[in-house]
mmCIF file of C-alpha atoms and ligand atoms in Angstrom:
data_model
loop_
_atom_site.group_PDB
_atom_site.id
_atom_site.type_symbol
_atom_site.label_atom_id
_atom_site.label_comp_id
_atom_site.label_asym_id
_atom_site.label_seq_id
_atom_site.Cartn_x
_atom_site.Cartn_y
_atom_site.Cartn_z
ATOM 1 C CA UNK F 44 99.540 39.989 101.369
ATOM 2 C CA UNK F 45 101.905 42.082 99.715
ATOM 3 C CA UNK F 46 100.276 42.576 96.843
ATOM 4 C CA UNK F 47 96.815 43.524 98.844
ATOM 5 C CA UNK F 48 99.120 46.516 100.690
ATOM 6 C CA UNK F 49 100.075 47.367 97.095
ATOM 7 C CA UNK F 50 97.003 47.856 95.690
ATOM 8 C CA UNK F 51 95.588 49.663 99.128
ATOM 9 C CA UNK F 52 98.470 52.229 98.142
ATOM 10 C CA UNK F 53 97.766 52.556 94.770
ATOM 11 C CA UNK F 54 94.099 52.971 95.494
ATOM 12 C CA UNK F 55 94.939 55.897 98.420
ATOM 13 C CA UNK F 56 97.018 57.681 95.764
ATOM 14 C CA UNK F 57 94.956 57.670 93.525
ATOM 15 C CA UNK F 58 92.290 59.176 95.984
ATOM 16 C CA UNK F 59 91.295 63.040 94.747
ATOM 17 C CA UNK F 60 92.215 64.731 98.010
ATOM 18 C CA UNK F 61 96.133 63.652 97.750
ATOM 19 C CA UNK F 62 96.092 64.025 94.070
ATOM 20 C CA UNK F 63 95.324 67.691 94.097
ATOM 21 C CA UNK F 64 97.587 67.758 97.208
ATOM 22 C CA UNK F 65 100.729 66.020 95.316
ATOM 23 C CA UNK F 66 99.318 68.229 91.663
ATOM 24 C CA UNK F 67 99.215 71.373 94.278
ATOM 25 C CA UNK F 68 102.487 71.010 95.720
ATOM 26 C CA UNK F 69 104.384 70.182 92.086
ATOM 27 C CA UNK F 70 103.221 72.697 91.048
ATOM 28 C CA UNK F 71 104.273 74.965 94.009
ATOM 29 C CA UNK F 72 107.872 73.671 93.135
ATOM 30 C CA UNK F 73 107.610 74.113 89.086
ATOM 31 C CA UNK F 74 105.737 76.749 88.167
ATOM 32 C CA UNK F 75 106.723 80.426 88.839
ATOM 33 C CA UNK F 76 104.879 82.463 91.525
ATOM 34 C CA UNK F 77 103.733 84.939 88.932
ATOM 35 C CA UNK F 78 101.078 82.272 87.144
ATOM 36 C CA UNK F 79 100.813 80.640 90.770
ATOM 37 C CA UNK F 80 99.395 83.023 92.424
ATOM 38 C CA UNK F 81 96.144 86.082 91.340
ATOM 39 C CA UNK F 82 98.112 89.195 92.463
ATOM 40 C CA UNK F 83 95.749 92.675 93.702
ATOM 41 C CA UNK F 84 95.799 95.356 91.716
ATOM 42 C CA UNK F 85 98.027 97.125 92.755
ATOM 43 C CA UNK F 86 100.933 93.936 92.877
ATOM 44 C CA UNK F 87 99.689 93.622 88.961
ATOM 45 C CA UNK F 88 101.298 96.987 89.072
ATOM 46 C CA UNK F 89 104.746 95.666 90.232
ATOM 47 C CA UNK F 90 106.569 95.174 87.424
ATOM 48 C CA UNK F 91 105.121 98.766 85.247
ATOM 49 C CA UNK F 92 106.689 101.805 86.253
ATOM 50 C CA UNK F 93 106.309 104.893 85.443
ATOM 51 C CA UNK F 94 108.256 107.553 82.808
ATOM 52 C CA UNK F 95 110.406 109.221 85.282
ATOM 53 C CA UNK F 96 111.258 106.210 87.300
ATOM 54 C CA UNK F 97 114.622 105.564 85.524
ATOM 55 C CA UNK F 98 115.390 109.332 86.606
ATOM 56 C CA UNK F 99 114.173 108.734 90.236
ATOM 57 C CA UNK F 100 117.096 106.166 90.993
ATOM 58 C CA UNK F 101 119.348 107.596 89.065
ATOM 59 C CA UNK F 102 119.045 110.890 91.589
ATOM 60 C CA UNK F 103 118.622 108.552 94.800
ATOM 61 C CA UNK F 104 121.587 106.674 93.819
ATOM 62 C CA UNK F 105 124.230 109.656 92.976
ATOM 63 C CA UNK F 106 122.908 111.679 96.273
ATOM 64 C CA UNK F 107 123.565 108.711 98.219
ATOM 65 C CA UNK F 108 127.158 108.028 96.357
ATOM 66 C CA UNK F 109 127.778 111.570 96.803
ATOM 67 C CA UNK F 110 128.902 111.075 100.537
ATOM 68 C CA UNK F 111 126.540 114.295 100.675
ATOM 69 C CA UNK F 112 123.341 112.790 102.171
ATOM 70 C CA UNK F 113 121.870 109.702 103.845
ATOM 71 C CA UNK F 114 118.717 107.753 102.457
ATOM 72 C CA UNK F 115 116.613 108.792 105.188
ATOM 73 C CA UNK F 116 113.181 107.686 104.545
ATOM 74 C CA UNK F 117 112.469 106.881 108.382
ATOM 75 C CA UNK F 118 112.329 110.742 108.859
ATOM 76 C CA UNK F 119 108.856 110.255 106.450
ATOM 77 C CA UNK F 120 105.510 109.468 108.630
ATOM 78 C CA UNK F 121 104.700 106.152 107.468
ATOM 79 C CA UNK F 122 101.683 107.061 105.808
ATOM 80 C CA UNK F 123 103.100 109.703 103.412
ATOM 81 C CA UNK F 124 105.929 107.528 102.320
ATOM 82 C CA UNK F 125 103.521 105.713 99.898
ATOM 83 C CA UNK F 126 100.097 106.368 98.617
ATOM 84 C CA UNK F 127 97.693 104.393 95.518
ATOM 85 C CA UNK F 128 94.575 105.122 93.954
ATOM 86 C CA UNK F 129 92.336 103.980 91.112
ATOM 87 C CA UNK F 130 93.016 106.142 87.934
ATOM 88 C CA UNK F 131 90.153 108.037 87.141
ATOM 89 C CA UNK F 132 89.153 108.888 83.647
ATOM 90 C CA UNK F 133 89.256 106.902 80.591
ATOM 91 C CA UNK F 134 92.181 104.635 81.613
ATOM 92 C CA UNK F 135 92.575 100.875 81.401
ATOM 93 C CA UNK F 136 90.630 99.414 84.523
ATOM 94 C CA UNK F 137 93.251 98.009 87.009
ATOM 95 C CA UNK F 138 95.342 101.446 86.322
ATOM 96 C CA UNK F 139 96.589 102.777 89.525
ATOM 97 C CA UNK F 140 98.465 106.328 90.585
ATOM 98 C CA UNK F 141 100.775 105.797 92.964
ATOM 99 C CA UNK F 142 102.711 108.368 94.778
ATOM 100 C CA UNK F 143 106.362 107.628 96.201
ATOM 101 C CA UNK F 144 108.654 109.936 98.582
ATOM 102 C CA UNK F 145 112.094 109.691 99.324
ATOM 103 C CA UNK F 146 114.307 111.782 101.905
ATOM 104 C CA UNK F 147 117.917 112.029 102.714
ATOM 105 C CA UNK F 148 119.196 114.001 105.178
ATOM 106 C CA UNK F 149 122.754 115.648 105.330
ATOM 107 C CA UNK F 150 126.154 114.417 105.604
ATOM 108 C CA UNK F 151 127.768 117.321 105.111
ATOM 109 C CA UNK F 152 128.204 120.940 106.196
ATOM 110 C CA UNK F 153 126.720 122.544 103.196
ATOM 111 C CA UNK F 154 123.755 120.392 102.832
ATOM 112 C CA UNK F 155 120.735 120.464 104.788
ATOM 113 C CA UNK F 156 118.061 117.979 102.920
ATOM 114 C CA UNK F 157 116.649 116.332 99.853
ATOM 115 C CA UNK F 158 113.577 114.800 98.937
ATOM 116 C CA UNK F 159 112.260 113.164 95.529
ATOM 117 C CA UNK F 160 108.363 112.707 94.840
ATOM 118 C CA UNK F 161 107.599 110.155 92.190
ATOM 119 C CA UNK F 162 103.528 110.125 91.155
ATOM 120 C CA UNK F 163 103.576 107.274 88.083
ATOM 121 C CA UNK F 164 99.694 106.538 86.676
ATOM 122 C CA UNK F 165 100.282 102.402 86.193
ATOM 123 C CA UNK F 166 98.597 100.501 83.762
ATOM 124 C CA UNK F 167 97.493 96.590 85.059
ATOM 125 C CA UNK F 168 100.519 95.083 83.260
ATOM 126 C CA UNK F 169 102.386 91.717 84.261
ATOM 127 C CA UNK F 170 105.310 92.688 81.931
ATOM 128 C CA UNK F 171 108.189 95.189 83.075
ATOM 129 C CA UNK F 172 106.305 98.286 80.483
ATOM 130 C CA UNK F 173 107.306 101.842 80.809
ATOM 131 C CA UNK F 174 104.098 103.958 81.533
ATOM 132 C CA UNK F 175 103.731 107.248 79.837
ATOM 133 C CA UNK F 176 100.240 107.791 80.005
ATOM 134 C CA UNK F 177 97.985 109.411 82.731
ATOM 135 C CA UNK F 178 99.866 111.498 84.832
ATOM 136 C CA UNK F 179 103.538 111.182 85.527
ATOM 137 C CA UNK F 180 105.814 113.469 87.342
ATOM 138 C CA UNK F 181 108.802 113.760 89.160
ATOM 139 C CA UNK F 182 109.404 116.624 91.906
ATOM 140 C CA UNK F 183 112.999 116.433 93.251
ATOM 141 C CA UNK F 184 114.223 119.091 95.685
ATOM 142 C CA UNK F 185 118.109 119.466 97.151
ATOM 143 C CA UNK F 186 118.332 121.926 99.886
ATOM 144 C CA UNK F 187 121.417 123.206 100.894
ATOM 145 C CA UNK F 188 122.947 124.787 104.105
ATOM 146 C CA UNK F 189 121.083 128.118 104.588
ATOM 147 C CA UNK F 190 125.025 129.059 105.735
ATOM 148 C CA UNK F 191 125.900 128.838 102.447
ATOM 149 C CA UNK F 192 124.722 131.164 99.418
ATOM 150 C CA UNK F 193 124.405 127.995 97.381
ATOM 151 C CA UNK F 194 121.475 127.991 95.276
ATOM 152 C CA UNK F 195 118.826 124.799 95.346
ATOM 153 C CA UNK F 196 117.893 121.958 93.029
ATOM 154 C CA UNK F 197 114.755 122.422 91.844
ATOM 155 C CA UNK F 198 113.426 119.872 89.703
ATOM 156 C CA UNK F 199 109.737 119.149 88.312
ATOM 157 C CA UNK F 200 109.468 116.930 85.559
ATOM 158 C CA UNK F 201 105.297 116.945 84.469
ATOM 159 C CA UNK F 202 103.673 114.761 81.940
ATOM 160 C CA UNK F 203 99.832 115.205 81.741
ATOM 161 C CA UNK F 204 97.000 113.314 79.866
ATOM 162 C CA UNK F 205 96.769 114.851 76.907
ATOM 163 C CA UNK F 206 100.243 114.238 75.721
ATOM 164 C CA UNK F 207 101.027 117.991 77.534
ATOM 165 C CA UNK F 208 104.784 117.714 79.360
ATOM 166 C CA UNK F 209 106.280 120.897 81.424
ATOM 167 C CA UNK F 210 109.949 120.292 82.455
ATOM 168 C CA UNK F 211 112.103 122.217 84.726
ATOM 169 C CA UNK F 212 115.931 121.723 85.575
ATOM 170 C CA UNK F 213 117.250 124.482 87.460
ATOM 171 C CA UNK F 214 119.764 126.226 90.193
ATOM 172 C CA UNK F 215 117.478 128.052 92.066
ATOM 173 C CA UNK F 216 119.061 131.412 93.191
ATOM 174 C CA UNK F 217 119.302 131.345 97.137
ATOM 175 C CA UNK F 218 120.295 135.077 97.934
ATOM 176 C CA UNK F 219 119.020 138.760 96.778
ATOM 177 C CA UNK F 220 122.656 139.277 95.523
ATOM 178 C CA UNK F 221 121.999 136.441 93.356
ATOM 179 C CA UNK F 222 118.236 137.033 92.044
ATOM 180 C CA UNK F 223 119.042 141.009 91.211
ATOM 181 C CA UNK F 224 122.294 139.741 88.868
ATOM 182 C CA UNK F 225 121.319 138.576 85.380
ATOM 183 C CA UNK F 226 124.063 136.456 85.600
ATOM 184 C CA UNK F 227 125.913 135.693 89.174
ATOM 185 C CA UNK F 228 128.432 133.302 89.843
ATOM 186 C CA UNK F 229 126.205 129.797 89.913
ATOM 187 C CA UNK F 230 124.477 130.493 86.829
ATOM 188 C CA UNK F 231 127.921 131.367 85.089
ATOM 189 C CA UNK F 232 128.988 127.261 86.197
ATOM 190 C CA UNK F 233 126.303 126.325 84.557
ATOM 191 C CA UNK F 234 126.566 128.423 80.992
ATOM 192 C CA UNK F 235 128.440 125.622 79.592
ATOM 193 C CA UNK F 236 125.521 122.975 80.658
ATOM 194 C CA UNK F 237 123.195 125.615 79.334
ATOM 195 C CA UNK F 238 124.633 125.843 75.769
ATOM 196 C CA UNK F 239 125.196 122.441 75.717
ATOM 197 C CA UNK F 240 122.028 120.529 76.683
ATOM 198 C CA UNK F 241 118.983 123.395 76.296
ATOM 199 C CA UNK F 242 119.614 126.327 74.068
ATOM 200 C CA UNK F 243 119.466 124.822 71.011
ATOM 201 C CA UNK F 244 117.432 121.905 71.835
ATOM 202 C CA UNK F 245 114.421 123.332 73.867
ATOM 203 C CA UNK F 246 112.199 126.143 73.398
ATOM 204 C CA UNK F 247 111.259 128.831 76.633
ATOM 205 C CA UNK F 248 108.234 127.142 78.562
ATOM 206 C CA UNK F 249 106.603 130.405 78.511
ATOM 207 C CA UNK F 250 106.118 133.310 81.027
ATOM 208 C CA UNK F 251 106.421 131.976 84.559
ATOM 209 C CA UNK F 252 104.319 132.926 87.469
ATOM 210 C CA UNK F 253 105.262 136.077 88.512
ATOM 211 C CA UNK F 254 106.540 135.099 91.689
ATOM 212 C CA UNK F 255 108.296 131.922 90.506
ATOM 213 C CA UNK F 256 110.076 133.840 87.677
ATOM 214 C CA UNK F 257 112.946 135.445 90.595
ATOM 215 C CA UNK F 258 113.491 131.751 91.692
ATOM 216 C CA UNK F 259 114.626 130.594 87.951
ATOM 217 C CA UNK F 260 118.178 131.247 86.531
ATOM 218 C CA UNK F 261 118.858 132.583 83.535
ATOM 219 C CA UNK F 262 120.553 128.999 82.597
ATOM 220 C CA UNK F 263 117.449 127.115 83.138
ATOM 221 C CA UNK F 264 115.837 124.474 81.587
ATOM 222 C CA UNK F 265 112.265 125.222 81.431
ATOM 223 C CA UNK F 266 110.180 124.642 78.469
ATOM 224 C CA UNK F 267 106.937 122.762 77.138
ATOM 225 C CA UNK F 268 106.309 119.512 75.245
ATOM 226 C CA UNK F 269 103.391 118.400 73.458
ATOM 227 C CA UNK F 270 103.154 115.352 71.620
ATOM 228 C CA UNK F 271 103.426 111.192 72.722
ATOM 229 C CA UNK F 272 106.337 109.136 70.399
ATOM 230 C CA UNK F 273 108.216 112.196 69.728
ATOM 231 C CA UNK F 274 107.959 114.381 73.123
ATOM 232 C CA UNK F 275 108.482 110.442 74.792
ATOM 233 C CA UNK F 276 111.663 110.204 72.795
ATOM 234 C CA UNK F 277 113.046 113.594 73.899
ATOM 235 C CA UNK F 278 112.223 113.158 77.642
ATOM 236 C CA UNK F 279 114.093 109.766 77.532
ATOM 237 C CA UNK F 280 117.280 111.040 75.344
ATOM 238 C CA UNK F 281 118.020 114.734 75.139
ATOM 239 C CA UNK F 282 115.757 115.633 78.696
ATOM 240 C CA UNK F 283 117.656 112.359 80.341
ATOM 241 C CA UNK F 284 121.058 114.042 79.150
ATOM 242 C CA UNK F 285 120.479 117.194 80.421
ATOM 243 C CA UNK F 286 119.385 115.842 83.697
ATOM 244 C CA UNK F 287 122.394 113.580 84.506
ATOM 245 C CA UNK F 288 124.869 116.346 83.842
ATOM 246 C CA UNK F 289 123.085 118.754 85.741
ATOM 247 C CA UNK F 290 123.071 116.827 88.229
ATOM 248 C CA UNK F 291 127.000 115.863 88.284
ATOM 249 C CA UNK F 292 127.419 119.818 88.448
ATOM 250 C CA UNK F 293 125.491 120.619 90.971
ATOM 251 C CA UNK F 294 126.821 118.652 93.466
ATOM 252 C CA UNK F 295 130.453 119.164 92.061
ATOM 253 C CA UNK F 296 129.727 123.210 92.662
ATOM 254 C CA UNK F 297 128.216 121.758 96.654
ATOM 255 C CA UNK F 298 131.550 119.891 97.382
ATOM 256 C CA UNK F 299 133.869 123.131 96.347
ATOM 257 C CA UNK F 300 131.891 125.454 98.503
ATOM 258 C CA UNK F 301 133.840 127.126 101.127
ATOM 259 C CA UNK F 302 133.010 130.704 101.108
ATOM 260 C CA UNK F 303 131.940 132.622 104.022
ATOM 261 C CA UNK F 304 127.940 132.770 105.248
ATOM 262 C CA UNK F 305 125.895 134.701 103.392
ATOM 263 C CA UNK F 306 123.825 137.106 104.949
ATOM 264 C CA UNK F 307 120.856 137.422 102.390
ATOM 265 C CA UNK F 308 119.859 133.909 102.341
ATOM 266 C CA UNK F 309 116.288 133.769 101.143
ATOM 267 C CA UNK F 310 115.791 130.116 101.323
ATOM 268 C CA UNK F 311 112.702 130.395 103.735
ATOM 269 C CA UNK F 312 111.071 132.664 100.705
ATOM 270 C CA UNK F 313 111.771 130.142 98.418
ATOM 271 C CA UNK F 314 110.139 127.225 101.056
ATOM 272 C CA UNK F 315 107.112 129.422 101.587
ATOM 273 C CA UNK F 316 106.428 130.335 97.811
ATOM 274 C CA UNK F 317 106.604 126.417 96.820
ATOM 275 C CA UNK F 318 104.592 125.289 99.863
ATOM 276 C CA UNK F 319 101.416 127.930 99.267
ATOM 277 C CA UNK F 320 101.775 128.132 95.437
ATOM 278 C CA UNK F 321 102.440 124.528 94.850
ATOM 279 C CA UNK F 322 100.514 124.278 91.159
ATOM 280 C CA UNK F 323 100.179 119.988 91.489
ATOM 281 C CA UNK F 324 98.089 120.799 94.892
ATOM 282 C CA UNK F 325 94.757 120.767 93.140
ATOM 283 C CA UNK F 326 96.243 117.446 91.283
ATOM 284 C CA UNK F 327 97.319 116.083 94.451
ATOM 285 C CA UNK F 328 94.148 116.710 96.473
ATOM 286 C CA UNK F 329 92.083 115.271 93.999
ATOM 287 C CA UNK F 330 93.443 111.954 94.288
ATOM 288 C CA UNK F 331 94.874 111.485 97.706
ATOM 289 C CA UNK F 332 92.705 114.264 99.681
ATOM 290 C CA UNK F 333 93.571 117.896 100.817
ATOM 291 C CA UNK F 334 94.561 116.327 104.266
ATOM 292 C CA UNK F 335 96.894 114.016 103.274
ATOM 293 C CA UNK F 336 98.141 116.616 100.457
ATOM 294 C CA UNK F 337 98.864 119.171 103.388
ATOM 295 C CA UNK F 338 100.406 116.874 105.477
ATOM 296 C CA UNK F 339 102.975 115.538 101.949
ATOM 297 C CA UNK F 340 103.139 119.448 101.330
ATOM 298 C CA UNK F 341 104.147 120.458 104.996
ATOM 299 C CA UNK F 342 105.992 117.715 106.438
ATOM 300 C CA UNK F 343 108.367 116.182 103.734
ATOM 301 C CA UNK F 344 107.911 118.416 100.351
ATOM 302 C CA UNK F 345 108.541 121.861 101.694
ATOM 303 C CA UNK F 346 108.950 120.828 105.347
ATOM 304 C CA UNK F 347 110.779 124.130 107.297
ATOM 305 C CA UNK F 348 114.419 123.210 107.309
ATOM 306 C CA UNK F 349 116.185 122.461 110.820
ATOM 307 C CA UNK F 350 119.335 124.211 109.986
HETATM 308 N N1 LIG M 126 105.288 120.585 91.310
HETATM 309 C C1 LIG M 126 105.799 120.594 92.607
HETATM 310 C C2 LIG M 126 105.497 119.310 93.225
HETATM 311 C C3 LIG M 126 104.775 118.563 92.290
HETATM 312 C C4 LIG M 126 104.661 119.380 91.098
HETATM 313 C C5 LIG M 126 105.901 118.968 94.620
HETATM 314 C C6 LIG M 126 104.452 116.321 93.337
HETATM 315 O O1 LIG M 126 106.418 121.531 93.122
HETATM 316 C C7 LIG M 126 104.006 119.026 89.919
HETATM 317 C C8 LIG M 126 104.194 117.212 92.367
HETATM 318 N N2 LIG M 126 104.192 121.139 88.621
HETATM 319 C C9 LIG M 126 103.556 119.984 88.961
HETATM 320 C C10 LIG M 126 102.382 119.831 88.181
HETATM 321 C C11 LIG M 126 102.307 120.952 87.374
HETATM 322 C C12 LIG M 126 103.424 121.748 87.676
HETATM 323 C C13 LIG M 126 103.654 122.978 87.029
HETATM 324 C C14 LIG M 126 101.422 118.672 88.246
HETATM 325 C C15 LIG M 126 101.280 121.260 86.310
HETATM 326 C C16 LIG M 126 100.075 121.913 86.951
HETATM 327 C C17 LIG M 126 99.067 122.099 85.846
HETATM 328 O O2 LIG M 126 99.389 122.780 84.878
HETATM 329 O O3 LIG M 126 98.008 121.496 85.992
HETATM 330 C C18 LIG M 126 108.220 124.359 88.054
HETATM 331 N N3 LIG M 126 105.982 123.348 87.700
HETATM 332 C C19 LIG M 126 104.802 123.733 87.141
HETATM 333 C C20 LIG M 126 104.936 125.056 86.628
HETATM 334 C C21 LIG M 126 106.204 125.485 86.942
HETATM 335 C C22 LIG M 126 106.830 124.388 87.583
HETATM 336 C C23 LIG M 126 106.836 126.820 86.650
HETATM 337 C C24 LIG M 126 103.898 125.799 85.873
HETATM 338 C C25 LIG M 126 103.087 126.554 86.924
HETATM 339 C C26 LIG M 126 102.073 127.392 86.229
HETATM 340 O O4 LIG M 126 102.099 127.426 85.008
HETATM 341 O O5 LIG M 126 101.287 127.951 86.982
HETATM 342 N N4 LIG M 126 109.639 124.239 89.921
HETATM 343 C C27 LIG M 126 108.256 124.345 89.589
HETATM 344 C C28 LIG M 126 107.884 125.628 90.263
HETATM 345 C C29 LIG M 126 109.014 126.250 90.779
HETATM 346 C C30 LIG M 126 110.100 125.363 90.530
HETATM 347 C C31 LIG M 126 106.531 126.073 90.337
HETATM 348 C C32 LIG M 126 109.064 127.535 91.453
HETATM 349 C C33 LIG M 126 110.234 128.119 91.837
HETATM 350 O O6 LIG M 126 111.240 125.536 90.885
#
């Protein structure tokens, strides 16, 4: 009798539904999820990022460290937090540009808001791969209190296809006083960073547009790359340098603020030139759509500041 019940067990083992069922679930407990499981494009995605990723979360991190701001990427419509598209062009199939924003909102008296944009073009990798081609670029913006004379943080870091790469690191002047002084007292904290990190490292990006030009220090970094190894190397060492420190002074020169309101803030200027001469909004229209650009522009990029 036994040995009957035996070999009725056997036999149901050895049946093909419960096979695949006990192969199935092994399996489930073995092998890792990533050769378990066919992930969508965009998950393929998941473990590339982009060039300027490493310098997004650096920023995120020290603004949030800074006791200056709060991550505060609830005050971000859903919708515009996060956005993906097919690459177009003569990129890998499975490559994806994906937009991310971030906001933080302010902690302190002399702050009034930041936000990062982070656009990576992602090629279908399942290894953690940096991603230089396509288009990468990060846009990070620190406002602060339009009751201070502070000037902003204005960063736009651009690669393009066609190995072009425009950079920009800057204190943006916030007051007439400031813009009519070759040098005024910001840019003169930031000589040292100047001489240090750009002058002899980086050539002039060129004329500006005209209106942007009284919005750029004379301690700026602002200049043009061309090239992939070398330009790649330059943005990850020297480029990386120059941002970290910049940053570290900038909101070193926010925390010692304490001088009286200004009364030629020109801040709103400033918002209004970036929103209707934003030079990525053809870019950004073409792959996300004017309405959504608008609404990125409008309502977290240049948003009008409740001060
Ligand atoms: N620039 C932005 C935002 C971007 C962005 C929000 C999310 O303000 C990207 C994306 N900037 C971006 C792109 C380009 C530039 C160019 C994609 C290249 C456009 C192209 O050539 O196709 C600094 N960024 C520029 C330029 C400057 C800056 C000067 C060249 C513009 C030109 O040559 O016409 N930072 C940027 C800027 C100011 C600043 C315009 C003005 C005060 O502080």
């Amino acid at each position: 009798m036994r040995v009957c019940l035996a070999a009725i067990f056997v036999l149901f083992l050895w049946s093909k539904p419960l096979r695949a069922l006990l192969h199935s679930s092994s399996s489930f407990a073995f092998t890792p999820p990533r050769s378990r499981t066919t992930f969508s494009t965009s998950q393929l995605n998941a473990s590339a990022s982009g060039l300027y990723r490493p310098f997004s979360e650096h920023a995120l991190t020290r603004l949030e460290q800074s006791g200056l701001f709060i991550p505060s990427n609830g005050v971000i419509p859903a919708h515009l937090r996060r956005k993906e598209v097919p690459a177009k062009g003569n990129m890998p199939p499975g490559t994806m540009v994906r937009i991310e924003t971030r906001a933080l909102t302010s902690r302190h008296k002399n702050v009034a808001y930041a936000r990062c944009a982070l656009l990576e073009t992602l090629l279908p990798s399942d290894e953690e791969v940096v991603s230089t081609k396509g288009i990468q670029v990060l846009n990070i913006v620190i406002f602060p209190s339009i009751h201070t004379d502070l000037p902003v943080w204005g960063v736009d870091l651009v690669s393009l296809p066609g190995d072009k790469h425009l950079l920009a690191i800057d204190v943006q002047p916030m007051s007439y006083a400031q813009q009519k002084q070759d040098d005024n007292y910001y840019s003169a904290l930031f000589h040292e960073w100047y001489v240090t990190h750009v002058e002899s490292k980086f050539e002039w990006g060129g004329d500006l547009p005209e209106k942007a030009a009284k919005f750029f220090s004379p301690y700026a970094l602002w200049t043009r790359l061309q090239g992939a190894e070398e330009a790649i190397s330059l943005i990850q060492g020297d480029v990386s340098e120059a941002f970290v420190a910049h940053l570290e002074l900038y909101l070193q020169v926010v925390k010692e603020y304490s001088f009286d309101e200004p009364k030629d803030n020109v801040q709103e200027e400033y918002l209004q030139y970036r929103l209707e001469n934003d030079p990525a909004r053809p870019m950004l229209q073409s792959l996300y759509g004017a309405e959504w650009t608008e609404q990125l522009l409008t309502q977290v990029l240049f948003p009008k500041q409740q001060q």
